[in-house]
Amino acid sequence: MLAAHRKTGNPFTESRIVCVGAGSAGLGVCAALVDALVRLGLSKEEAHKRFWLVDDKGLITSTRGAQLQYGQASFARSDDAEFEGQRLEALVDRIKPTVLL
């Protein structure tokens, strides 16, 4: 992924990453990408803001509260709370991701 961003000239630190699936595998991949973004100079908070996670209920936001599973809270969007549950197609149309996992 980093090589692809270098090839296109688009900085990885400016990526908009949508991850379909917020279970242990998806969260693990996203956590590794957060670490990469931090190594490239973003704070952890800034890195987490580059992600939108979608599960079977749609976009994961902070409005889920206690329903968030372990590991999801740091990726839950607080700035998109009105879009809780937004389906993948609508999310892609709205944020125009540069990475889709």
Coordinates of C-alpha atoms in Angstrom, one line a residue:
M1 CA 0.0 0.0 0.0
L2 CA 2.8 2.4 0.9
A3 CA 4.5 1.6 -2.4
A4 CA 1.3 2.3 -4.4
H5 CA 0.9 5.7 -2.7
R6 CA 4.6 6.5 -3.5
K7 CA 4.0 5.5 -7.2
T8 CA 0.9 7.6 -7.5
G9 CA 2.4 10.6 -5.7
N10 CA -0.4 10.7 -3.2
P11 CA 0.9 10.9 0.3
F12 CA -0.3 8.0 2.5
T13 CA -0.8 10.4 5.3
E14 CA -3.7 12.0 3.3
S15 CA -5.5 8.7 2.6
R16 CA -9.1 8.2 3.3
I17 CA -9.4 4.5 4.3
V18 CA -12.6 2.6 4.4
C19 CA -12.5 -0.8 5.9
V20 CA -15.3 -3.2 5.3
G21 CA -15.4 -5.5 8.3
A22 CA -14.6 -4.5 11.9
G23 CA -13.9 -7.8 13.4
S24 CA -10.5 -8.9 14.7
A25 CA -8.9 -9.2 11.2
G26 CA -10.1 -5.9 9.9
L27 CA -9.1 -4.1 13.2
G28 CA -5.7 -5.8 13.1
V29 CA -5.0 -4.5 9.5
C30 CA -6.3 -1.0 10.5
A31 CA -4.1 -1.0 13.6
A32 CA -1.1 -1.8 11.5
L33 CA -1.9 1.0 9.1
V34 CA -2.3 3.4 12.0
D35 CA 1.2 2.4 13.2
A36 CA 2.5 3.2 9.7
L37 CA 0.8 6.6 9.6
V38 CA 2.2 7.4 13.0
R39 CA 5.7 6.5 11.8
L40 CA 5.1 8.8 8.9
G41 CA 4.4 11.7 11.3
L42 CA 0.7 11.7 12.2
S43 CA -0.4 11.6 15.8
K44 CA -2.4 8.5 16.7
E45 CA -5.6 10.6 16.9
E46 CA -4.9 12.1 13.4
A47 CA -4.2 8.6 12.1
H48 CA -7.4 7.2 13.4
K49 CA -9.3 10.0 11.7
R50 CA -8.1 8.7 8.3
F51 CA -10.4 5.6 8.8
W52 CA -14.1 4.8 8.3
L53 CA -15.1 1.3 9.4
V54 CA -18.2 -0.4 8.2
D55 CA -19.7 -3.6 9.6
D56 CA -22.9 -5.4 9.0
K57 CA -24.8 -2.5 10.7
G58 CA -23.1 0.1 8.5
L59 CA -20.7 2.9 9.4
I60 CA -19.4 2.6 13.0
T61 CA -19.7 5.9 15.0
S62 CA -19.4 6.8 18.6
T63 CA -23.1 6.8 19.0
R64 CA -23.0 3.0 19.5
G65 CA -21.5 3.5 22.9
A66 CA -21.5 0.3 24.9
Q67 CA -22.3 -1.7 21.7
L68 CA -18.8 -1.1 20.4
Q69 CA -16.7 -4.2 20.4
Y70 CA -13.2 -4.3 21.8
G71 CA -10.9 -2.3 19.5
Q72 CA -13.6 -0.5 17.6
A73 CA -13.8 2.6 19.9
S74 CA -10.7 4.2 18.7
F75 CA -12.0 4.0 15.1
A76 CA -15.6 5.0 15.8
R77 CA -16.3 8.3 14.1
S78 CA -17.5 11.0 16.4
D79 CA -17.5 13.7 13.7
D80 CA -19.9 11.6 11.5
A81 CA -22.4 10.6 14.3
E82 CA -25.4 11.5 12.1
F83 CA -24.2 8.9 9.6
E84 CA -24.3 6.0 12.0
G85 CA -25.2 2.9 10.1
Q86 CA -24.6 4.5 6.7
R87 CA -24.2 1.7 4.1
L88 CA -21.0 1.2 2.1
E89 CA -22.2 2.6 -1.2
A90 CA -23.5 5.8 0.3
L91 CA -20.3 6.2 2.4
V92 CA -18.1 5.7 -0.6
D93 CA -20.1 8.3 -2.5
R94 CA -19.8 10.8 0.4
I95 CA -16.1 10.5 1.4
K96 CA -14.5 9.3 -1.8
P97 CA -12.0 6.9 -0.2
T98 CA -8.5 6.5 -1.6
V99 CA -8.2 3.0 0.0
L100 CA -10.9 0.4 0.3
L101 CA -10.1 -2.7 2.4

